[in-house]
Coordinates of C-alpha atoms and ligand atoms in Angstrom, one line a residue:
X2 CA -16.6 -29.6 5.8
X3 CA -15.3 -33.1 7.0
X4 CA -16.2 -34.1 10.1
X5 CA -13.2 -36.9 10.9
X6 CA -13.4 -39.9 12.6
X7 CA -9.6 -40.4 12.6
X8 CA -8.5 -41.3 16.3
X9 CA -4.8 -40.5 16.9
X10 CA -4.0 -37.3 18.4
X11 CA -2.7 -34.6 16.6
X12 CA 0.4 -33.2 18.2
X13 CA 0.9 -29.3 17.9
X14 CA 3.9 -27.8 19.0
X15 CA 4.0 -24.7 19.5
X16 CA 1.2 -22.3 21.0
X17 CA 1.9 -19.1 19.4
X18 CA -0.4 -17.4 17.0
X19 CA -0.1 -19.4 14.3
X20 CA 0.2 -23.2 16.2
X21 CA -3.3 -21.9 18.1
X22 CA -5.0 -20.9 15.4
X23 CA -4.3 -23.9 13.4
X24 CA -5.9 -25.6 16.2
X25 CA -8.6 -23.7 16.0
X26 CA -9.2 -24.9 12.3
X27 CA -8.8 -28.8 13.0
X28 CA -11.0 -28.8 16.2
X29 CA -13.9 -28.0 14.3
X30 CA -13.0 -30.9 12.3
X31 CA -13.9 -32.8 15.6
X32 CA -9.9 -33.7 15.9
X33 CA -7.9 -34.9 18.9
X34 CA -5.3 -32.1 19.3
X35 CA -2.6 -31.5 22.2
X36 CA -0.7 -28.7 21.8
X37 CA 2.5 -28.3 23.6
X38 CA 4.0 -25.2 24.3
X39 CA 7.6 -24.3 26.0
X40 CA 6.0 -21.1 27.9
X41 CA 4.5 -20.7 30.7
X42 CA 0.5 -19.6 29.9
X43 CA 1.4 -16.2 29.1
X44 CA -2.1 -15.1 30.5
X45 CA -0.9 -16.3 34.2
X46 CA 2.5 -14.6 33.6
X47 CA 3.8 -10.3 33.1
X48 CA 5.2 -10.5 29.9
X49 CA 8.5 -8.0 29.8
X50 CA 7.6 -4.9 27.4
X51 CA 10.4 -5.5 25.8
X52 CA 9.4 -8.4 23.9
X53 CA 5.7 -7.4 23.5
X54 CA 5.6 -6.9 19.9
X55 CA 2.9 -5.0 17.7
X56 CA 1.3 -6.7 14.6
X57 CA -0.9 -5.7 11.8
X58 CA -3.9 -7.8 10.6
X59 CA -4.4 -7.4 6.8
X60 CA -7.0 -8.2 4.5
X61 CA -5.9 -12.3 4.3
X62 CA -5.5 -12.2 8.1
X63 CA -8.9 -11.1 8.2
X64 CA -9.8 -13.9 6.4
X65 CA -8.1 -16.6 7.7
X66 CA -9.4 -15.9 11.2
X67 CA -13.0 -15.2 9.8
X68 CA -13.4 -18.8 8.0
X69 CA -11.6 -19.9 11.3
X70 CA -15.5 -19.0 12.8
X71 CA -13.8 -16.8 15.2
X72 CA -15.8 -13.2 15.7
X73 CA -14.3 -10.7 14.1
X74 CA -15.8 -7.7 15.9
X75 CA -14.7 -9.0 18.7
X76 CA -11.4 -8.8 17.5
X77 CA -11.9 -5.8 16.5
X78 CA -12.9 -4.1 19.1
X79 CA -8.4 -4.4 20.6
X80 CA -7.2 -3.4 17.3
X81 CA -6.4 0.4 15.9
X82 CA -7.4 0.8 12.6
X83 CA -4.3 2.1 10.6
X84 CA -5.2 3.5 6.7
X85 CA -2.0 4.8 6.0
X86 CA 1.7 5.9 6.9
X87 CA 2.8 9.5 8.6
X88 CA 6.0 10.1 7.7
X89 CA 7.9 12.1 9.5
X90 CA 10.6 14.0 8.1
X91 CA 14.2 15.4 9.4
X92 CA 12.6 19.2 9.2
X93 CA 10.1 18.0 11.4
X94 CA 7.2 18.0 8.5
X95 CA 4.7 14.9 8.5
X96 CA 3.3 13.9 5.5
X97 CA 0.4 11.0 5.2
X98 CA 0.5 8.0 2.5
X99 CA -2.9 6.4 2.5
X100 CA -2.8 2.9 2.0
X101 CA -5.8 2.9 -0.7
X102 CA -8.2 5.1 -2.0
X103 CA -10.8 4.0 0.0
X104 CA -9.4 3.9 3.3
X105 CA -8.3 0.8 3.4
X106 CA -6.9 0.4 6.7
X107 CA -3.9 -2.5 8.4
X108 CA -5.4 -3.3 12.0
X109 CA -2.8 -2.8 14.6
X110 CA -2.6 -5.4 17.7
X111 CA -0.7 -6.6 20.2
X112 CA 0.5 -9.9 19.2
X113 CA 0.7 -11.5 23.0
X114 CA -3.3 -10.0 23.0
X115 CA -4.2 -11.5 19.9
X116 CA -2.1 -14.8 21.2
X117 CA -4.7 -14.8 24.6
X118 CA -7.4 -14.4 22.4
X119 CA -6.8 -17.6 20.3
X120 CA -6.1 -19.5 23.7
X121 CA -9.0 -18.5 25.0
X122 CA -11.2 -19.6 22.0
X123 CA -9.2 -23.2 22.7
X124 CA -9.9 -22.8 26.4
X125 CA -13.6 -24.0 25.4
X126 CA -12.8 -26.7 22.5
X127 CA -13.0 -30.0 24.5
X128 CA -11.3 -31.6 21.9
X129 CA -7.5 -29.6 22.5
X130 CA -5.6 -30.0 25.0
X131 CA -2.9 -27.5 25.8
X132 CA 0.1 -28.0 27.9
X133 CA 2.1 -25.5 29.0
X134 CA 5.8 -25.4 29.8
X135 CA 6.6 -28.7 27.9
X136 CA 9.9 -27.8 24.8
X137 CA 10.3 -30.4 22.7
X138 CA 14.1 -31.2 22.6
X139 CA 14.2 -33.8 19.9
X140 CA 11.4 -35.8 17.2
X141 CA 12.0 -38.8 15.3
X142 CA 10.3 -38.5 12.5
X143 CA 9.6 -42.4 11.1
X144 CA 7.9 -43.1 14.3
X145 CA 6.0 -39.7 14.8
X146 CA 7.7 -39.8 18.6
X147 CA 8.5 -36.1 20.3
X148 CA 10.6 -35.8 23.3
X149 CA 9.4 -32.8 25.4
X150 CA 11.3 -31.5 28.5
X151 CA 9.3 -30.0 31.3
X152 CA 10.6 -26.5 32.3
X153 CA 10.0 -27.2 35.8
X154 CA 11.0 -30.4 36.9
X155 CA 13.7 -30.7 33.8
X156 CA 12.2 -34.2 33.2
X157 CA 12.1 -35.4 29.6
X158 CA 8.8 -37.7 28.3
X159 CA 8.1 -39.2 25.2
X160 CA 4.3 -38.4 23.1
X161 CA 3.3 -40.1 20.3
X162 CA 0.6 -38.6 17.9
X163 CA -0.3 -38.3 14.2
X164 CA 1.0 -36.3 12.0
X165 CA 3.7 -34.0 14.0
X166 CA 2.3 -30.3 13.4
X167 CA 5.5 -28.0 14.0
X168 CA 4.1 -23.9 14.4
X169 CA 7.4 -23.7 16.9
X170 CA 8.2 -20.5 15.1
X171 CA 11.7 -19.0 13.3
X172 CA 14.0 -21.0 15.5
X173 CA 11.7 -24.3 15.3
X174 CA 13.1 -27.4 17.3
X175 CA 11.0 -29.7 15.1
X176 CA 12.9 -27.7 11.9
X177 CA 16.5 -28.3 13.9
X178 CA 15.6 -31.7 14.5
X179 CA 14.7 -33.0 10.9
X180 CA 18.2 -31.0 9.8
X181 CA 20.1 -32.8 12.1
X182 CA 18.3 -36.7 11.0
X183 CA 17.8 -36.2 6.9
X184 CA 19.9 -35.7 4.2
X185 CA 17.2 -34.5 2.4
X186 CA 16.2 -31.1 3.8
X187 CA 17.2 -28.2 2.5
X188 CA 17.5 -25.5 4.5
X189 CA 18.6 -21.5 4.2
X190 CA 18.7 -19.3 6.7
X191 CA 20.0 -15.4 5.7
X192 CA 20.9 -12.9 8.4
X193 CA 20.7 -9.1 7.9
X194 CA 22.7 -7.2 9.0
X195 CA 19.8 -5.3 10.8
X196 CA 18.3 -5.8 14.4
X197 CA 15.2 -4.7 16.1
X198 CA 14.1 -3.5 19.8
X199 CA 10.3 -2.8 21.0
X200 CA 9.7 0.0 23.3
X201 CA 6.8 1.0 24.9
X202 CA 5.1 4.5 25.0
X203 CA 2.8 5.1 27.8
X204 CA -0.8 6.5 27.5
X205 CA -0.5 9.4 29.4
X206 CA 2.8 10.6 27.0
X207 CA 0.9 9.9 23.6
X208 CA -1.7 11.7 25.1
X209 CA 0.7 14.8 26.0
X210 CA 2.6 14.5 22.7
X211 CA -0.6 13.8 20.8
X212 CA 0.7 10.7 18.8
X213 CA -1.9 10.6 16.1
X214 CA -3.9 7.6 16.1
X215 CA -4.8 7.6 12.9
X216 CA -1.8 5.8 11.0
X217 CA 1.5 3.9 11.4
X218 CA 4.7 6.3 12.2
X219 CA 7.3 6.2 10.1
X220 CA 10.6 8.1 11.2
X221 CA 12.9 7.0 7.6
X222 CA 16.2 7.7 8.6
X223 CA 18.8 6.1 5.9
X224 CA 20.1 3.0 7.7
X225 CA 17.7 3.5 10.7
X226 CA 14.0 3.3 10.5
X227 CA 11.7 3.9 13.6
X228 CA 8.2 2.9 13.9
X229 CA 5.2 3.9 15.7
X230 CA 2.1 2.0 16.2
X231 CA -0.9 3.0 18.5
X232 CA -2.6 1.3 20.5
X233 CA -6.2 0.1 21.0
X234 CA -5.5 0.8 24.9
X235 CA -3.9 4.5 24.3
X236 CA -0.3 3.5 24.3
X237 CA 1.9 2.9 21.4
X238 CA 4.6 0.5 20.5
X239 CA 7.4 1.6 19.1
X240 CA 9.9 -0.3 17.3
X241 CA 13.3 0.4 16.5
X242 CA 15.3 -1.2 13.6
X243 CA 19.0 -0.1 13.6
X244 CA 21.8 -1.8 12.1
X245 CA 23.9 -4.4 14.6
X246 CA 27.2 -2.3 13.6
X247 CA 28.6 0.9 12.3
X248 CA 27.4 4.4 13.1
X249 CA 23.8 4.7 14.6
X250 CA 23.7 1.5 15.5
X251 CA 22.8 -1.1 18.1
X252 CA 27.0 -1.8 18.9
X253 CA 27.3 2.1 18.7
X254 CA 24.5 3.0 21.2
X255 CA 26.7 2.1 24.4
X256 CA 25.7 4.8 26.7
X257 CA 23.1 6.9 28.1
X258 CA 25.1 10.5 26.1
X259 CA 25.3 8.2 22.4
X260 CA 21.6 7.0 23.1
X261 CA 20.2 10.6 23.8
X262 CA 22.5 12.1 21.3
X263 CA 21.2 9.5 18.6
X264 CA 17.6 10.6 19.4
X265 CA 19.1 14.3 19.5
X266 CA 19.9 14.3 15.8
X267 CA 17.8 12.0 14.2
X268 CA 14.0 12.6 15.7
X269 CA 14.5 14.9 18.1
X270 CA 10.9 15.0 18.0
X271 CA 11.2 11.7 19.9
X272 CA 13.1 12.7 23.1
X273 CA 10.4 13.1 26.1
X274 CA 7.9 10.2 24.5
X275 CA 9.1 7.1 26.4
X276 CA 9.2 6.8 29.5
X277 CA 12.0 5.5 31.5
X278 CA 14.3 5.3 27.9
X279 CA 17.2 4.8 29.3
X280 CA 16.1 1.8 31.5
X281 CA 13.6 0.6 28.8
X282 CA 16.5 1.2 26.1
X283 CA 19.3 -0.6 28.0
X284 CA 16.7 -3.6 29.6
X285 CA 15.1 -4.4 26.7
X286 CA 16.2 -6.8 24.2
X287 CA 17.8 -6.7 20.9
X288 CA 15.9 -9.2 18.0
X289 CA 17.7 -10.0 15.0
X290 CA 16.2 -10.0 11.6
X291 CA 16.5 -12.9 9.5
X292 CA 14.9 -14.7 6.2
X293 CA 14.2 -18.7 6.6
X294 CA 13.8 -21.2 3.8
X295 CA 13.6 -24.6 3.9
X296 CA 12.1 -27.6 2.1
X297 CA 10.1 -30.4 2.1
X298 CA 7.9 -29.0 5.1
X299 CA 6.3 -32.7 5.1
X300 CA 7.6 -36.2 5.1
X301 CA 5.8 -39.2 4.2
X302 CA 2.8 -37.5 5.8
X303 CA 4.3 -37.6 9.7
X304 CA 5.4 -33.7 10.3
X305 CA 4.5 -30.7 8.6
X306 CA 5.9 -26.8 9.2
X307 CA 4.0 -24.1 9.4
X308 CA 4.1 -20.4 9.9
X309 CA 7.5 -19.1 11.0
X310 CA 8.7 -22.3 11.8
X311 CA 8.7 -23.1 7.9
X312 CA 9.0 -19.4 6.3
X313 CA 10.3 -16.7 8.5
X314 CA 10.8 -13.5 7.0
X315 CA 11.6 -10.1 8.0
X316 CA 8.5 -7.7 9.4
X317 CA 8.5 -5.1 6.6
X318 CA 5.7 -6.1 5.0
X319 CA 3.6 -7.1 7.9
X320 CA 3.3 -10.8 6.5
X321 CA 4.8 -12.8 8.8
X322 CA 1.4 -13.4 10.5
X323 CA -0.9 -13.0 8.0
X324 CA 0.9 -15.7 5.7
X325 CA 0.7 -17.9 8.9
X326 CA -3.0 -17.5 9.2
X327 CA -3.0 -18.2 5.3
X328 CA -1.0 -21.6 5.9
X329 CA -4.0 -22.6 8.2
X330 CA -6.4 -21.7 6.1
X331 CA -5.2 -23.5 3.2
X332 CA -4.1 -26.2 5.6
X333 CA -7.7 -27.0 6.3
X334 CA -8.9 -26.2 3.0
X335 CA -6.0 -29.6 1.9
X336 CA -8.1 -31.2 5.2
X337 CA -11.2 -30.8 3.5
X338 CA -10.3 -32.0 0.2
X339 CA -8.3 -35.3 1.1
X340 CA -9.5 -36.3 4.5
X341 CA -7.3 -38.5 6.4
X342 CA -5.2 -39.2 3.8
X343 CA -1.5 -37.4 5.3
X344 CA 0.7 -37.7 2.7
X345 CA -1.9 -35.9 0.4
X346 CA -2.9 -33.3 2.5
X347 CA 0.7 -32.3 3.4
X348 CA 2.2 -32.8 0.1
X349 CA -0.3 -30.8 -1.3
X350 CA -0.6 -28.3 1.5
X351 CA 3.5 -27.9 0.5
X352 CA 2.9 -27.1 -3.3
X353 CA 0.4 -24.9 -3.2
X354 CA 2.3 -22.6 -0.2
X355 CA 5.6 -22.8 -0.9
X356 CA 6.1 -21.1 -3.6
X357 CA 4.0 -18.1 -2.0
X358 CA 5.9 -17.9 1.0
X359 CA 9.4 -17.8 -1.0
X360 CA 7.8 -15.2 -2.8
X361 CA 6.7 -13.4 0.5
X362 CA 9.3 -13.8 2.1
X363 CA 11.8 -12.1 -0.9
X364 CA 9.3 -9.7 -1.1
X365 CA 9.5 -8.5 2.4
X366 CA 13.4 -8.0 2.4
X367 CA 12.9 -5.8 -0.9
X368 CA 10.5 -3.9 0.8
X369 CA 13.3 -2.8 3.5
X370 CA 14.8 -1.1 1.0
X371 CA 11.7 1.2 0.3
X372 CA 10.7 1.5 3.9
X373 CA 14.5 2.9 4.6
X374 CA 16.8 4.0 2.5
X375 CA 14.3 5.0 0.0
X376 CA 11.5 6.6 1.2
X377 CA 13.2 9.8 1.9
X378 CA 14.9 9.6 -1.8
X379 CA 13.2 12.3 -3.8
X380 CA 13.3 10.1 -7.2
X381 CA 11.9 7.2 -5.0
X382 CA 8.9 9.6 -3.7
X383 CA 8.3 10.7 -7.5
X384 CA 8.0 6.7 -8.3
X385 CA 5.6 6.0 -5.7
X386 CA 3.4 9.5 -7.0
X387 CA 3.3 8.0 -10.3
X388 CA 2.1 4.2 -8.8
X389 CA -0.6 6.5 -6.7
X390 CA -1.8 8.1 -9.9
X391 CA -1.7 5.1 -12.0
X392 CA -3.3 3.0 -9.2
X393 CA -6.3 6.0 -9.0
X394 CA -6.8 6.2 -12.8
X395 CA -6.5 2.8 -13.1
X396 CA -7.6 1.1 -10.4
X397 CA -9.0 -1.9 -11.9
X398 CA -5.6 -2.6 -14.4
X399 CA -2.8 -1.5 -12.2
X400 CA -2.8 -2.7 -8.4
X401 CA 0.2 -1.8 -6.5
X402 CA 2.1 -4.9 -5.0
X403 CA 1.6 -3.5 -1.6
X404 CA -2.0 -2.9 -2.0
X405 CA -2.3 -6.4 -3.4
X406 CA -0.4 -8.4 -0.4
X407 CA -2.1 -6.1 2.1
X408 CA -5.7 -5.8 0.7
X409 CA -6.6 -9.0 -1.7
X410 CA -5.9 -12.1 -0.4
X411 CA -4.0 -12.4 -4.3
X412 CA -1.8 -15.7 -4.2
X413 CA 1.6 -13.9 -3.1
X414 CA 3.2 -15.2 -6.2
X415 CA 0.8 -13.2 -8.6
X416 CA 1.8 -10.3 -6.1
X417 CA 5.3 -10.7 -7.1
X418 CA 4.9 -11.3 -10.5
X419 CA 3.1 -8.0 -10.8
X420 CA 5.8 -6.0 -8.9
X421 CA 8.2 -6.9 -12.4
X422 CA 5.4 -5.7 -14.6
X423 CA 4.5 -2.8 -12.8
X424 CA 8.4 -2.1 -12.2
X425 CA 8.9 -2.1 -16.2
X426 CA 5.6 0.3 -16.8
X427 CA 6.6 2.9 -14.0
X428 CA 10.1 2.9 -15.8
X429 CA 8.8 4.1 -19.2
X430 CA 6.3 6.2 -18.2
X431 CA 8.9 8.0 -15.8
X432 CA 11.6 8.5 -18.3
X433 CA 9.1 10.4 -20.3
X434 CA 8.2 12.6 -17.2
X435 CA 8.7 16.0 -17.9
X436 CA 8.7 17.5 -14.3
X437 CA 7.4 16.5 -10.9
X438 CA 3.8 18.3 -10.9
X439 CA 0.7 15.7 -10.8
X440 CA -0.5 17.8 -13.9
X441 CA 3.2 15.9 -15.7
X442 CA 2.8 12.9 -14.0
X443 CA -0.7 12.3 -15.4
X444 CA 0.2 13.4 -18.7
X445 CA 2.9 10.6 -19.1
X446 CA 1.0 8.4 -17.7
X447 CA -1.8 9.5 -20.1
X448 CA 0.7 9.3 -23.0
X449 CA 1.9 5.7 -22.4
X450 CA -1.6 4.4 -22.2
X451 CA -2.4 5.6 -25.7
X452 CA 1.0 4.4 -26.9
X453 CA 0.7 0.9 -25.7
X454 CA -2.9 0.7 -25.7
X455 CA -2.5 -0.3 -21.7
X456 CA -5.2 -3.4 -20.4
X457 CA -2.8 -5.0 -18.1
X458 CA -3.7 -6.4 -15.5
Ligands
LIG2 C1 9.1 -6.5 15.0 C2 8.2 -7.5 14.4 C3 7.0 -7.0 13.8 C4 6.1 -7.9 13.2 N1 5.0 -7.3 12.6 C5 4.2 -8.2 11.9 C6 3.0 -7.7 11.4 O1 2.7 -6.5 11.4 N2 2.2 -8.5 10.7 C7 2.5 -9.8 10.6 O2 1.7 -10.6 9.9 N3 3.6 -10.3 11.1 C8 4.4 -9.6 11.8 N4 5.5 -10.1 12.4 C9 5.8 -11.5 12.3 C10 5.0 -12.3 13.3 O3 5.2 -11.9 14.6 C11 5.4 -13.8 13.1 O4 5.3 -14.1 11.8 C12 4.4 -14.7 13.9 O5 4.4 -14.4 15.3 C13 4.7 -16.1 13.6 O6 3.8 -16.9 14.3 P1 4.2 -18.4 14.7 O7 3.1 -19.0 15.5 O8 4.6 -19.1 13.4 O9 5.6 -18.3 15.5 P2 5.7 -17.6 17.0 O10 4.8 -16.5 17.1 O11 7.2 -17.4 17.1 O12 5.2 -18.8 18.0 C14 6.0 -19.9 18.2 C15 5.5 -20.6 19.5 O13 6.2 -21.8 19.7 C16 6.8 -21.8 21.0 N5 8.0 -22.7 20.9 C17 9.2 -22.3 20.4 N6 10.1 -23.4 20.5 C18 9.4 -24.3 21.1 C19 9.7 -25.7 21.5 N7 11.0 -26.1 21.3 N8 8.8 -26.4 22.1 C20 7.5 -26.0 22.3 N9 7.2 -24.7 22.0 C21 8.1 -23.9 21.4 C22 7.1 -20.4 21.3 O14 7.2 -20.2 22.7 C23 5.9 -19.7 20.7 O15 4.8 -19.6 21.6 C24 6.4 -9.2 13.1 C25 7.6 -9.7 13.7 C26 8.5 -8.8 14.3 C27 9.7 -9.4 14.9

């Protein structure tokens, strides 16, 4: 590793998971780093429930935060080990998809924890320095010059540092502020027509209504899709992704009677697990759901974008973060290969993750579709049998796509690629399926191997 003797400060903005992990990864590379964050520290502050989110580490997450030198067990030890999905099913049956054969498990966290974690890591670096409260309004790219207002005193100052790292997530100032100046940037931004809302279930209810630990909740509901996710402390987050408009939707659910009816018909099951609903449903705020592109992510080695601030994506994959902790990684990885040398280590940073994230990022609103409209779709469930049984008699030649974004740190684009091959393979073998039994299922699968002599991989 390069131990730099470059003497400009780096300016972060943006202290969120990805912006402070980042830093992480370049003060062990002995750099100057100021981050600058438009927050208050959200370890001196309550954070609203509403907005406290729960992520899952995967495999590349894992990874990312390991070569980061960060201790894992540690970690660990505020995470809930998740190896599969329970479904749970209008009748009120529960059925449970294993993520892998081997109990390969997602690690469930609360994101504002894991976010107090990686600030308190930086607490100790005596090379970063973070400052709280401070949103940058504007940057001006050719000079490397950000203009920061202080929440407090609403006065605006001027920092100059080299290069400008922007991890200000989806709605990134830095982003806005190179769209405004340059012709040049592209920039796409695609809305669904979907939103969210977190709610929080308390310890003692999970306990009553014994919320199995063991897996992520699924409630598949056509155009609405409710999640689970336990907690390391007992609790579990729930989140809730409705459409913004139509029937059982966020603009339908006006009152307390629609709200309780809603639950009524579509997880009755449901009713009597939050506490406070009402309050919790009508306080708490709605998140919409979006896809972000945009390119270059570097100019002439000043700024870079990273993590949501350069790919945002929807959360049905679970990537947002992990592809974030991949940026850094890689980030570092460009550090070590090309020093100081900016242009080289952005531009290069840029080729090698862009096309990943794109690929991510349209793999994630694909995956909507499965999660929930499709899961509940008997042909659908038939599909994903067959990929099981493949997947076990093959489990060297045919990796699932999820199994490869969640479980191999696989470049994302090799992910996709193998989603179109596996798509095409599934499709024979099914049409030759006679019926539904595993007994059928393995047969076809057993008759298109020896037809096509099968060694992909
Ligand atoms: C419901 C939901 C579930 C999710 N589940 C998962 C999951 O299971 N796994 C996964 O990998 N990902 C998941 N994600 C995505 C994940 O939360 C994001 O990808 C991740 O938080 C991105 O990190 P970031 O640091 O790039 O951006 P952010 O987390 O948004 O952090 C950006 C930081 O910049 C600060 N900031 C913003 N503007 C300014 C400014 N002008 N000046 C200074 N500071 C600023 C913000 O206050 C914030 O602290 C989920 C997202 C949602 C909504």
């Amino acid at each position: 590793m390069l131990k730099t003797s470059y003497n400009e400060p780096i300016n972060i903005i943006g202290a969120g998971l990805v912006g402070t992990l980042l830093a992480i990864y370049l003060s062990k590379r002995n750099y100057k780093i100021n981050i600058y964050e438009r927050r208050p520290d959200p370890r001196l502050i309550t954070l609203n429930s509403g907005r406290s989110i729960t992520v899952t580490i995967c495999t590349r997450g894992w990874k990312a935060l390991e070569q980061a030198g960060l201790d894992i067990n540690y970690i660990k030890s505020f995470t809930v080990p998740l190896p599969g999905r329970i479904i749970h099913y209008e009748d009120g049956t529960t059925s449970f998809q294993p993520y892998g054969a081997k109990g390969e498990a997602l690690y469930a966290i609360s994101r504002n924890k894991l976010n107090d974690i990686l600030l308190e890591v930086l607490d100790k670096k005596p090379n970063v320095k973070m400052f709280f409260n401070k949103k940058c309004i504007d940057v001006k790219p050719e000079e490397c010059i950000v203009e920061l207002e202080d929440y407090k005193s609403k006065k605006n100052s001027y920092i100059k540092g080299h290069p400008i790292i922007a991890t200000d997530g989806a709605f990134s100032s830095v982003r806005s502020s190179i769209l405004k100046r340059e012709k040049y940037f592209a920039y796409s931004h695609q809305t669904s027509d979907y939103a969210h809302k977190e709610l929080l279930v308390s310890k003692e209810l999970n306990k009553k209504l014994s919320i199995n630990p063991e897996g992520l909740h699924v409630w598949p509901r056509g155009r609405v899709l409710i999640l689970i996710f336990p907690c390391s402390d007992g609790s579990s987050g729930c989140s809730l992704f409705l459409p913004v408009e139509g029937e059982n939707s966020f603009g339908s659910l006006k009152t307390e009677k629609n709200l309780i009816n809603f639950f009524k018909n579509l997880a009755p099951d449901l009713l009597g697990l939050f506490p406070n609903l009402i309050k919790q449903y009508f306080s708490n705020p709605i998140s919409y759901l979006y896809s972000i592109k945009c390119y270059p992510w570097s100019y002439q080695g000043n700024f870079i974008l990273l993590g949501d601030a350069a790919h945002a994506m929807v959360p049905f994959l679970g990537q947002g973060m992990n592809s974030g902790f991949e940026d850094c990684m890689v980030f570092a990885e460009c550090l070590d290969s090309y020093g100081n040398n900016w242009p080289q280590v952005l531009n290069h940073f840029s080729a090698l993750r862009k096309p990943n994230c794109d690929a991510i990022t349209d793999l994630s609103l694909q995956h909507f579709l499965e999660l929930a409209e499709l899961i509940k779709n008997p042909s659908f469930l038939i599909r994903k049998k067959t990929e099981e049984r493949m997947f076990a008699k093959y489990p060297s030649l045919f990796i699932p796509p999820h199994y490869l974004i969640s479980f191999t740190d696989l470049a994302y684009i090799k992910a996709k690629e193998a989603q179109s091959t596996q798509d095409e393979i599934i499709d024979k073998i099914m049409s030759n399926l006679k019926s539904n039994s595993d007994l059928d299922i393995d047969k076809a699968i057993d008759d298109y191997v020896i037809a096509t002599n099968f060694t992909y991989k």
